[in-house]
Amino acid sequence: QSTWDFCVEIYIKLLAMPLSKRDKKVTLSQTSKKPRGRSLRDAYIDKVRDHVSKYSSAYVVHFKNLRNKQLTSFRTAFPDGRLFVGKNRLLQLALGRNEAEEVKPNLHQVSLLVHGGDVALLLTNQSLAQVRDVIGRCNAMEDAAEFARSGFAATRRVHLEPGHLAVLSHTQEPFVRGLGLPTQLERGRVMLTKPHTVCEEGEQLNSDQCHILK
């Protein structure tokens, strides 16, 4: 018997042997896989449509310079409602872009308002007057607490006189000097060497000015 015939015989015997169960991988986790791609999109649309039928009113809310803090406070203000924030196109598909696609009468007219910038769909049983009142209170709180962002209009003139900038540490001096402040270190203290106007009232702020104002 040749070496080749012997090898073939061994190979055939190995194929005939049953597979070892010890090498079999068994998944014990019961966690289902999260939807991805198209299935994720369809799940989002179905979720919006399911909640639309549970509430009496739907409002389209437009946010300006949306931040997580602003969004969180707005959600908290409507504990009995539901807020959907996502791609505008998905919200339009969920609401229905025409009468044939809408899940409730006249809902496609709400879909027409979902466009441009940061938009959210608010589902609630509250009246329009109540919703406006809550939004007004949220705006008042945010206006009082928020720092300016690039593109905002300055609400007042901010002018700095020469002297010690006590709010800054010596490690921050190179950074604020790079923003345009005329500063230098004197005995470990950040000193403004000459008068400096950060912004004028009504001026549109850039990113450097916003950093200084913080």
Short mmCIF file of C-alpha atoms in Angstrom, two decimals:
data_model
loop_
_atom_site.label_atom_id
_atom_site.label_comp_id
_atom_site.label_asym_id
_atom_site.label_seq_id
_atom_site.Cartn_x
_atom_site.Cartn_y
_atom_site.Cartn_z
CA GLN A 1 0.00 0.00 0.00
CA SER A 2 1.45 3.33 -1.07
CA THR A 3 1.76 6.36 1.19
CA TRP A 4 -0.84 8.16 -0.93
CA ASP A 5 -3.42 5.36 -0.57
CA PHE A 6 -2.77 5.35 3.18
CA CYS A 7 -3.38 9.08 3.43
CA VAL A 8 -6.62 8.82 1.44
CA GLU A 9 -7.83 6.02 3.70
CA ILE A 10 -7.11 8.05 6.85
CA TYR A 11 -8.85 11.09 5.32
CA ILE A 12 -11.98 9.06 4.51
CA LYS A 13 -12.08 7.64 8.03
CA LEU A 14 -11.81 11.13 9.51
CA LEU A 15 -14.73 12.31 7.39
CA ALA A 16 -16.83 9.39 8.58
CA MET A 17 -16.22 10.18 12.26
CA PRO A 18 -18.93 12.20 14.05
CA LEU A 19 -18.10 15.79 14.97
CA SER A 20 -17.19 16.40 18.59
CA LYS A 21 -19.93 18.18 20.54
CA ARG A 22 -17.28 19.83 22.66
CA ASP A 23 -16.37 22.10 19.76
CA LYS A 24 -19.94 23.20 19.15
CA LYS A 25 -20.60 26.85 20.07
CA VAL A 26 -23.87 27.41 21.91
CA THR A 27 -25.17 30.96 22.47
CA LEU A 28 -26.63 31.28 25.96
CA SER A 29 -27.50 34.97 25.72
CA GLN A 30 -31.16 35.80 25.24
CA THR A 31 -30.46 39.39 24.14
CA SER A 32 -31.93 40.12 20.73
CA LYS A 33 -29.87 41.97 18.18
CA LYS A 34 -30.56 45.66 17.77
CA PRO A 35 -32.08 46.60 14.43
CA ARG A 36 -29.76 48.18 11.91
CA GLY A 37 -30.07 50.07 8.66
CA ARG A 38 -33.48 49.77 7.07
CA SER A 39 -34.91 47.73 9.95
CA LEU A 40 -33.87 50.49 12.36
CA ARG A 41 -35.58 53.09 10.19
CA ASP A 42 -38.76 51.01 9.97
CA ALA A 43 -38.75 50.46 13.74
CA TYR A 44 -38.50 54.23 14.32
CA ILE A 45 -41.38 54.94 11.92
CA ASP A 46 -43.56 52.27 13.55
CA LYS A 47 -42.78 53.71 16.99
CA VAL A 48 -43.85 57.21 15.97
CA ARG A 49 -47.06 55.94 14.36
CA ASP A 50 -47.88 53.84 17.40
CA HIS A 51 -47.58 56.83 19.74
CA VAL A 52 -49.49 59.17 17.42
CA SER A 53 -52.62 57.13 18.01
CA LYS A 54 -52.24 57.48 21.80
CA TYR A 55 -52.37 61.30 21.99
CA SER A 56 -54.94 63.89 20.99
CA SER A 57 -52.54 66.57 19.71
CA ALA A 58 -49.33 66.75 17.70
CA TYR A 59 -47.07 69.83 17.64
CA VAL A 60 -44.01 70.55 15.53
CA VAL A 61 -41.39 72.37 17.59
CA HIS A 62 -38.48 74.22 15.95
CA PHE A 63 -35.34 74.67 18.07
CA LYS A 64 -32.68 77.30 17.53
CA ASN A 65 -29.12 76.20 18.33
CA LEU A 66 -30.34 73.05 20.03
CA ARG A 67 -28.32 71.73 22.98
CA ASN A 68 -28.70 68.58 25.05
CA LYS A 69 -29.48 70.60 28.18
CA GLN A 70 -32.22 72.48 26.35
CA LEU A 71 -33.68 69.26 24.97
CA THR A 72 -33.61 67.55 28.36
CA SER A 73 -35.43 70.40 30.09
CA PHE A 74 -38.04 70.44 27.34
CA ARG A 75 -38.68 66.70 27.72
CA THR A 76 -39.01 67.11 31.47
CA ALA A 77 -41.60 69.86 30.97
CA PHE A 78 -43.94 67.36 29.25
CA PRO A 79 -43.91 64.26 31.48
CA ASP A 80 -47.28 63.11 30.11
CA GLY A 81 -46.24 63.47 26.46
CA ARG A 82 -43.69 62.09 24.03
CA LEU A 83 -41.01 63.98 22.12
CA PHE A 84 -39.44 62.60 18.95
CA VAL A 85 -36.23 64.15 17.63
CA GLY A 86 -34.65 62.61 14.56
CA LYS A 87 -34.16 63.02 10.86
CA ASN A 88 -36.86 65.20 9.39
CA ARG A 89 -37.42 62.82 6.49
CA LEU A 90 -38.17 59.93 8.85
CA LEU A 91 -40.67 62.04 10.79
CA GLN A 92 -42.35 62.99 7.51
CA LEU A 93 -42.60 59.34 6.49
CA ALA A 94 -43.99 58.40 9.89
CA LEU A 95 -46.67 61.10 9.80
CA GLY A 96 -47.47 60.58 6.13
CA ARG A 97 -46.54 62.90 3.29
CA ASN A 98 -50.02 62.82 1.77
CA GLU A 99 -53.55 61.66 2.56
CA ALA A 100 -52.84 58.15 1.30
CA GLU A 101 -49.87 57.70 3.68
CA GLU A 102 -51.19 59.41 6.81
CA VAL A 103 -52.18 57.26 9.78
CA LYS A 104 -54.72 59.78 11.12
CA PRO A 105 -56.85 62.36 9.27
CA ASN A 106 -55.05 65.61 8.36
CA LEU A 107 -51.77 64.34 9.79
CA HIS A 108 -50.01 64.91 6.49
CA GLN A 109 -50.49 68.65 7.05
CA VAL A 110 -48.38 68.33 10.21
CA SER A 111 -45.75 66.54 8.13
CA LEU A 112 -45.45 69.60 5.88
CA LEU A 113 -44.21 71.61 8.89
CA VAL A 114 -41.32 69.22 9.53
CA HIS A 115 -38.48 70.90 7.64
CA GLY A 116 -35.32 72.92 8.18
CA GLY A 117 -32.95 72.88 11.14
CA ASP A 118 -33.58 71.15 14.47
CA VAL A 119 -37.20 69.98 14.53
CA ALA A 120 -39.04 67.81 17.05
CA LEU A 121 -42.47 66.21 17.11
CA LEU A 122 -44.32 66.69 20.40
CA LEU A 123 -47.23 64.38 21.13
CA THR A 124 -49.38 65.37 24.10
CA ASN A 125 -52.92 65.73 25.37
CA GLN A 126 -52.35 69.33 26.43
CA SER A 127 -54.00 72.26 24.68
CA LEU A 128 -52.19 74.74 22.44
CA ALA A 129 -52.36 77.40 25.16
CA GLN A 130 -50.77 75.05 27.70
CA VAL A 131 -48.00 74.05 25.29
CA ARG A 132 -47.22 77.69 24.49
CA ASP A 133 -47.06 78.51 28.19
CA VAL A 134 -44.61 75.68 28.88
CA ILE A 135 -42.42 76.64 25.89
CA GLY A 136 -42.39 80.26 27.07
CA ARG A 137 -41.18 79.22 30.53
CA CYS A 138 -38.51 76.95 29.01
CA ASN A 139 -37.26 79.79 26.80
CA ALA A 140 -37.07 82.15 29.78
CA MET A 141 -34.96 79.68 31.76
CA GLU A 142 -32.63 78.92 28.85
CA ASP A 143 -32.11 82.59 27.99
CA ALA A 144 -31.05 83.29 31.56
CA ALA A 145 -28.63 80.36 31.85
CA GLU A 146 -27.06 79.81 28.43
CA PHE A 147 -23.68 81.07 27.31
CA ALA A 148 -23.47 82.79 23.95
CA ARG A 149 -22.62 80.69 20.92
CA SER A 150 -20.98 81.58 17.65
CA GLY A 151 -23.45 83.50 15.47
CA PHE A 152 -25.41 84.95 18.40
CA ALA A 153 -25.96 88.70 18.61
CA ALA A 154 -24.35 90.29 21.66
CA THR A 155 -26.97 91.58 24.11
CA ARG A 156 -24.63 94.25 25.53
CA ARG A 157 -21.19 95.80 25.17
CA VAL A 158 -18.40 94.03 27.05
CA HIS A 159 -15.26 96.07 27.77
CA LEU A 160 -12.28 94.99 29.89
CA GLU A 161 -9.91 97.37 31.67
CA PRO A 162 -6.21 96.65 32.23
CA GLY A 163 -5.36 94.70 35.35
CA HIS A 164 -5.33 91.28 36.95
CA LEU A 165 -7.71 88.71 35.42
CA ALA A 166 -8.36 86.79 38.62
CA VAL A 167 -10.71 84.27 37.00
CA LEU A 168 -7.85 82.89 34.89
CA SER A 169 -4.97 80.67 35.99
CA HIS A 170 -1.45 81.04 34.65
CA THR A 171 -1.90 77.92 32.49
CA GLN A 172 -4.73 79.62 30.58
CA GLU A 173 -2.72 82.70 29.60
CA PRO A 174 -1.39 81.35 26.26
CA PHE A 175 -4.88 80.23 25.29
CA VAL A 176 -6.64 83.57 25.94
CA ARG A 177 -3.74 85.44 24.29
CA GLY A 178 -4.38 83.32 21.20
CA LEU A 179 -8.02 84.42 21.31
CA GLY A 180 -6.95 88.06 20.97
CA LEU A 181 -6.71 89.27 24.55
CA PRO A 182 -3.60 91.44 25.18
CA THR A 183 -2.29 89.49 28.18
CA GLN A 184 0.99 88.55 29.78
CA LEU A 185 2.17 86.76 32.91
CA GLU A 186 3.47 88.78 35.84
CA ARG A 187 4.63 86.76 38.87
CA GLY A 188 2.31 83.92 37.90
CA ARG A 189 -0.73 86.16 37.45
CA VAL A 190 -2.58 86.80 34.17
CA MET A 191 -2.54 90.52 33.48
CA LEU A 192 -4.49 92.44 30.83
CA THR A 193 -1.94 94.96 29.52
CA LYS A 194 -4.33 97.42 27.85
CA PRO A 195 -8.08 98.14 27.49
CA HIS A 196 -9.90 95.63 25.33
CA THR A 197 -13.45 95.58 23.96
CA VAL A 198 -14.68 92.02 23.58
CA CYS A 199 -17.88 92.91 21.70
CA GLU A 200 -20.36 95.66 20.98
CA GLU A 201 -24.10 95.43 21.53
CA GLY A 202 -25.82 93.80 18.56
CA GLU A 203 -22.54 92.52 17.09
CA GLN A 204 -22.57 88.97 15.72
CA LEU A 205 -20.20 86.92 17.85
CA ASN A 206 -17.47 84.65 16.53
CA SER A 207 -16.06 81.58 18.28
CA ASP A 208 -13.11 83.47 19.85
CA GLN A 209 -15.40 86.08 21.41
CA CYS A 210 -17.66 83.33 22.79
CA HIS A 211 -14.71 81.62 24.47
CA ILE A 212 -13.66 84.88 26.10
CA LEU A 213 -17.19 85.62 27.34
CA LYS A 214 -17.34 82.26 29.12
#
